[in-house]
C-alpha positions as a printed Julia matrix, in Angstrom:
322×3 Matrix{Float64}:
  42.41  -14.48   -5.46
  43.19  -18.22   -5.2
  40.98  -20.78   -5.05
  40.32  -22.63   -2.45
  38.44  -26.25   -3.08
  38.48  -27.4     0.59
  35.57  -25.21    1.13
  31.98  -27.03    2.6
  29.39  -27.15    0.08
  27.27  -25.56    2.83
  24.85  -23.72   -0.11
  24.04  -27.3    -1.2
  23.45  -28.59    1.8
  21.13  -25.24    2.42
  18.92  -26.18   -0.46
  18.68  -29.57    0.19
  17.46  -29.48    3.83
  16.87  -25.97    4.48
  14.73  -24.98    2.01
  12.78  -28.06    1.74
  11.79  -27.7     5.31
  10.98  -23.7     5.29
   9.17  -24.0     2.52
   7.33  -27.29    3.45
   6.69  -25.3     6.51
   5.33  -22.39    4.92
   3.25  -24.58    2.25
   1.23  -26.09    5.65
   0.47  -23.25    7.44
  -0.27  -20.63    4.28
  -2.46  -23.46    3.17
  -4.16  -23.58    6.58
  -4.4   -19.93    7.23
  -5.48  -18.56    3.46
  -7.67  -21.17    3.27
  -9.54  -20.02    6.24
  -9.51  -16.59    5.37
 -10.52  -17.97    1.38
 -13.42  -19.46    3.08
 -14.27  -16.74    4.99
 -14.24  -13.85    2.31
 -16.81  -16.24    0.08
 -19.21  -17.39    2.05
 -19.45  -15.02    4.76
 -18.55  -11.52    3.27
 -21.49   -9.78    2.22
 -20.36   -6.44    1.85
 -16.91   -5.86    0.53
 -15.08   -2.83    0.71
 -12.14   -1.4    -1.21
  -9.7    -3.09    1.67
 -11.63   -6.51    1.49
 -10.82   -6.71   -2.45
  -7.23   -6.12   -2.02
  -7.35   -8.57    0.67
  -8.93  -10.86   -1.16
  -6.45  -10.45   -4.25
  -3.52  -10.61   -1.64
  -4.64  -13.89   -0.88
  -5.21  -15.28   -4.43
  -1.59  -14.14   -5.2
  -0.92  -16.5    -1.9
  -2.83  -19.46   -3.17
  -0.51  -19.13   -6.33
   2.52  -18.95   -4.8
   1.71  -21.87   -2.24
   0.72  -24.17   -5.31
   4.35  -23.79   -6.69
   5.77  -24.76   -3.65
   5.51  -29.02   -3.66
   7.08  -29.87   -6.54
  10.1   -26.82   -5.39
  10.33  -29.2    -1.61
  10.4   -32.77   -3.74
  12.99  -30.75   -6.07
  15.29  -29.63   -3.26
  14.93  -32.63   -1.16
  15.67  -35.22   -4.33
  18.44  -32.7    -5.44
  16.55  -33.51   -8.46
  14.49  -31.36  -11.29
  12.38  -34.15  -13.19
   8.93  -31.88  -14.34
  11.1   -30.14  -17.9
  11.98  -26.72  -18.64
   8.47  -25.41  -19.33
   7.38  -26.08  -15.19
  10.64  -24.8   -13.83
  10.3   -21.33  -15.62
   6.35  -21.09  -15.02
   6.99  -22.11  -11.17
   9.86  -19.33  -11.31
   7.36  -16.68  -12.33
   4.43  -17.21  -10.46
   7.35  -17.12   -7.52
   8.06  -13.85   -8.43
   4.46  -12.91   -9.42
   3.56  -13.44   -5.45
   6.12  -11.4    -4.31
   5.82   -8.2    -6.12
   1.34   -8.57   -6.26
   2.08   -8.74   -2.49
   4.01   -5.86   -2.31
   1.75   -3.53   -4.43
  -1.73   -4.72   -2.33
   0.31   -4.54    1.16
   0.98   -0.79   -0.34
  -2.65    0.25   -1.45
  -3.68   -1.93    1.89
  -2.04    0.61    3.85
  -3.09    3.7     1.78
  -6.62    2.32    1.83
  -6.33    2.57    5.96
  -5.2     5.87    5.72
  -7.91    7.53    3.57
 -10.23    5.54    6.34
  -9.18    7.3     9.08
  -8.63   10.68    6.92
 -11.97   10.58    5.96
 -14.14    8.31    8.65
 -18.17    9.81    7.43
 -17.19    9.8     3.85
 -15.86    7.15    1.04
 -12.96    9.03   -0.37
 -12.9     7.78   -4.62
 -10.04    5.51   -3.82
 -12.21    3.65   -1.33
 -14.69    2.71   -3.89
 -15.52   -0.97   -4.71
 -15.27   -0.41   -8.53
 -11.92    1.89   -7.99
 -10.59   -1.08   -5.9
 -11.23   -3.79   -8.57
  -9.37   -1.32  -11.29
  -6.22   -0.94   -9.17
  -6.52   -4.92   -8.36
  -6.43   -5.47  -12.11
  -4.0    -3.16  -12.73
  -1.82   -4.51  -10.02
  -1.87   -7.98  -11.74
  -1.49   -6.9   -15.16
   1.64   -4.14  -13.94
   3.51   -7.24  -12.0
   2.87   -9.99  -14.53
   4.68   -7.5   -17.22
   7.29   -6.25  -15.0
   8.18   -9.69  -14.36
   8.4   -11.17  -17.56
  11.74  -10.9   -18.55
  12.58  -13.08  -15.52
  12.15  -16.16  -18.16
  14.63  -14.77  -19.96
  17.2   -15.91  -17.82
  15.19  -18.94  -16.01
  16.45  -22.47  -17.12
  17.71  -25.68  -15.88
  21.11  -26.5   -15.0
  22.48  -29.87  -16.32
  24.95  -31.14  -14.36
  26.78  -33.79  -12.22
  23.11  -33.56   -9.73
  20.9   -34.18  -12.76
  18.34  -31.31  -13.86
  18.5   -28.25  -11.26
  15.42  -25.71  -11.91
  17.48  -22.89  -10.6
  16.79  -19.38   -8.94
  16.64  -16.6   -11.24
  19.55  -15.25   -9.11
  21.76  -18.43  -10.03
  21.12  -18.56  -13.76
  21.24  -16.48  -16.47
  23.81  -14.24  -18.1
  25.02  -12.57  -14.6
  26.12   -9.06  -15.98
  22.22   -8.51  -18.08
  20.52  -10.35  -14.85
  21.62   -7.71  -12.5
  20.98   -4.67  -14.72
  17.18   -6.14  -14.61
  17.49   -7.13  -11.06
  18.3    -3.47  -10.29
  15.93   -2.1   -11.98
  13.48   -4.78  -10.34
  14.43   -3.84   -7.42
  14.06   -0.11   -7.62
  10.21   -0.25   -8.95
   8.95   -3.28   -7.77
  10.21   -2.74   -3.65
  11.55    0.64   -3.12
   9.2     2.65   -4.81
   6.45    0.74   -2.68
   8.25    0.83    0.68
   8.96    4.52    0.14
   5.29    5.1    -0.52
   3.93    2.59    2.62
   6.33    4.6     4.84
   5.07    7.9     3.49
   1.23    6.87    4.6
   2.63    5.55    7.32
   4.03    8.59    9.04
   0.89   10.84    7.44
  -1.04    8.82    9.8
   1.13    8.87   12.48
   1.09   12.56   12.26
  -2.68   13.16   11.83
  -3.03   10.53   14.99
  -0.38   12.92   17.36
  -3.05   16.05   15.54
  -6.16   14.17   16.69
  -4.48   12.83   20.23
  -6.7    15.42   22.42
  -9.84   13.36   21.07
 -10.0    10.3    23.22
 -12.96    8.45   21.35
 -11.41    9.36   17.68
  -8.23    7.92   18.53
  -8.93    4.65   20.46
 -10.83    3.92   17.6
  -7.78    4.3    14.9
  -6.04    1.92   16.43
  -6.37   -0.84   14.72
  -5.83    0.77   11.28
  -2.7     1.98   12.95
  -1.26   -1.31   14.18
  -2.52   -2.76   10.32
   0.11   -0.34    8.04
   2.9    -0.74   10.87
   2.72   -4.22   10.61
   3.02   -4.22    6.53
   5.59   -1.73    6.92
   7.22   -4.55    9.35
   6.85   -7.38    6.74
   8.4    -5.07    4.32
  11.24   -4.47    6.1
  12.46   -7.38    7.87
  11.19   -9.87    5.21
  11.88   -8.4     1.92
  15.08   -6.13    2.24
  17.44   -8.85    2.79
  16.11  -11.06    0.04
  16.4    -8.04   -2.43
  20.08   -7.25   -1.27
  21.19  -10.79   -1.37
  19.38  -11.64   -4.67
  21.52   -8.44   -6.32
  24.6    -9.74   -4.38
  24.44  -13.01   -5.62
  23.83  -12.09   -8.97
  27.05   -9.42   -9.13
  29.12  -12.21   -7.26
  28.51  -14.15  -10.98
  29.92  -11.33  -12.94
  33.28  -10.95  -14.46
  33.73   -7.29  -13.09
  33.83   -9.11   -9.72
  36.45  -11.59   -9.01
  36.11  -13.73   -5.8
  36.91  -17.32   -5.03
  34.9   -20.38   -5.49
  34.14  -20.11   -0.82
  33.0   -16.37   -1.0
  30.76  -17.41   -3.7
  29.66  -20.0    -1.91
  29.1   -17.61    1.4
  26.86  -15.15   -0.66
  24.99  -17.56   -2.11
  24.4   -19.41    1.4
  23.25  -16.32    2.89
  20.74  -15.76   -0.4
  19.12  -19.01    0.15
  18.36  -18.36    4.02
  16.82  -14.93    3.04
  14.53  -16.74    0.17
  11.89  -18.5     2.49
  11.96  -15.18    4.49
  10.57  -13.33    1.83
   7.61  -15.64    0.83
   7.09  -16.23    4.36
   4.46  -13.55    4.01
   1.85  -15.56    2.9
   1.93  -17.96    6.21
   2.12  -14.15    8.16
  -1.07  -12.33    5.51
  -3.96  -13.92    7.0
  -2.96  -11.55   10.06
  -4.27   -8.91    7.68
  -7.2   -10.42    7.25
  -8.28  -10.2    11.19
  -6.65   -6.92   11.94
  -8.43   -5.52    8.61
 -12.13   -5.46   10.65
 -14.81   -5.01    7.99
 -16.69   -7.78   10.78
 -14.62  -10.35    9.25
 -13.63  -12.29   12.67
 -17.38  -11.81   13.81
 -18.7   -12.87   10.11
 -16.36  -16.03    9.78
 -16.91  -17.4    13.47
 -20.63  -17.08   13.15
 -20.61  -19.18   10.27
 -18.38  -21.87   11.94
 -20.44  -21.75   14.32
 -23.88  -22.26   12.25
 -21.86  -25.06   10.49
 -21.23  -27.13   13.91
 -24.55  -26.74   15.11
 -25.69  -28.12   11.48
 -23.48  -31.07   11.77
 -24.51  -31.53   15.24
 -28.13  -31.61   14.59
 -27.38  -33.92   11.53
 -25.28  -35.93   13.61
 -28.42  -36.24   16.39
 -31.23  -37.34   13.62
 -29.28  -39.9    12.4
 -28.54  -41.5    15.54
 -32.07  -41.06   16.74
 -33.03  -42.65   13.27
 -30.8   -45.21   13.5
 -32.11  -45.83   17.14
């Protein structure tokens, strides 16, 4: 296939506007939103249950991901890497680290709301507080290994631009990248979507079983809308990201011959489906108010108590002052 070099560097121009603003975007509002629900969870939570901790761990795995996010918008925007080798691969991983945490508490999210409705007068052993902090650690430890050889192939690209920190998908020995990225794939998003969908349509079913009971099912609602909406996220914000990310990695390989444009193409079309992915951590704190557990009551009564503390502050100074 010839080469063509008239070809728009429309992938550069991607990273240097696009990205910079989606993920500026997404830095704001996750801040905004998981800081609320942060605030929430520690000083108005009382009681946690199983859900609450892998709520809680979802947004940690947020916070992480949103902290890597400045120095990736000054990167993109300067066209510039200046921070060395050692930030570029750490900010890489923890990256990756949110994404595939996220996946794995969006999953036991959802089969948490299932064994609630399954068994409503009695706390099935998965529902248990010390249970849930065992998976949670597990869950770290799991992703943190399964993600580790992703430095392997992390590193900066010296070129005509300066220092590039560039995605795992763009660096890297292409044909060992996508063996790993296939793999990655396969146990880190499939195997979780399969299983979401699975509870999913087990509680579809036992709702159609319990439909005759009016009072039963108005009040599984809510856990009904909560593991339809995760198996939403998964699907329209991780499966193009995963399909790109393999794309984009086989375009690099020798077994696969295509011109210097339809590289370009597959890789433009892999950076737009990047911010999609992490855009779940400005759309998680929907969880967090869906979830119940008295969370919306529990937060807004202390905002409340806090504005009538810093009103009646506010009123004794000014009546000292006076």
């Amino acid at each position: 296939m010839t080469e063509n070099s008239t070809c728009l560097p429309v992938d550069k121009l991607l990273e240097k506007y696009y990205l910079s603003a989606a993920y500026s975007f997404e830095f704001v509002f996750g801040i905004v939103g998981n800081g609320i629900v942060m605030f929430g969870y520690i000083f108005c939570m009382k009681q946690w249950s199983s859900g609450s901790i892998y709520l809680f761990n979802l947004c940690l795995s947020d916070f992480a991901f949103l902290c890597t996010l400045p120095l990736l918008v000054e990167s993109y925007a300067s066209e510039s890497w200046r921070y060395g080798r050692a930030l570029c691969m750490g900010n890489r991983y923890l990256l990756h680290a949110n994404l595939y945490t996220s996946i794995l508490f969006l999953t036991f999210i959802s089969i948490d709301r299932y064994l609630l409705i399954k068994y409503p007068f009695k706390e099935h052993r998965m529902q248990k507080r010390s249970t849930a902090i065992l998976i949670s650690v597990a869950i770290w430890i799991v992703v943190m290994l399964e993600i580790s050889p992703i430095l392997i192939f992390i590193d900066l690209d010296v070129g005509g631009r300066g220092k590039q920190c560039l995605s795992y998908a763009s660096s890297g020995v292409a044909s060992q990248s996508l063996i790993y990225s296939l793999c990655l794939t396969f146990t880190g998003f499939i195997l979780p979507l399969c299983a979401m969908c699975f509870f999913y349509f087990k509680l579809v079913h036992f709702l159609r079983n319990r439909n005759e009971q009016i009072a039963t099912s108005f009040s599984l609602e809510k856990p009904l809308t909560l593991v339809a909406l995760a198996v939403v996220v998964f699907s329209v914000l991780f499966t193009p990201y995963h399909i790109m990310r393999n794309l984009r990695i086989a375009s690099r390989t020798s077994l696969w011959e295509l011109s210097s444009c339809a590289q370009m193409v597959i890789n433009s079309i892999y950076i737009v489906t990047r911010p999609l992915a992490f855009l779940n951590s400005v759309i998680n704190p929907i969880f967090y108010f869906l979830m119940g557990d008295h969370f919306r009551e529990l937060l807004f009564a202390k905002i409340q108590q806090l504005f009538k503390t810093m009103k009646s502050r506010c009123t004794l100074n000014c009546h000292s002052e006076a």
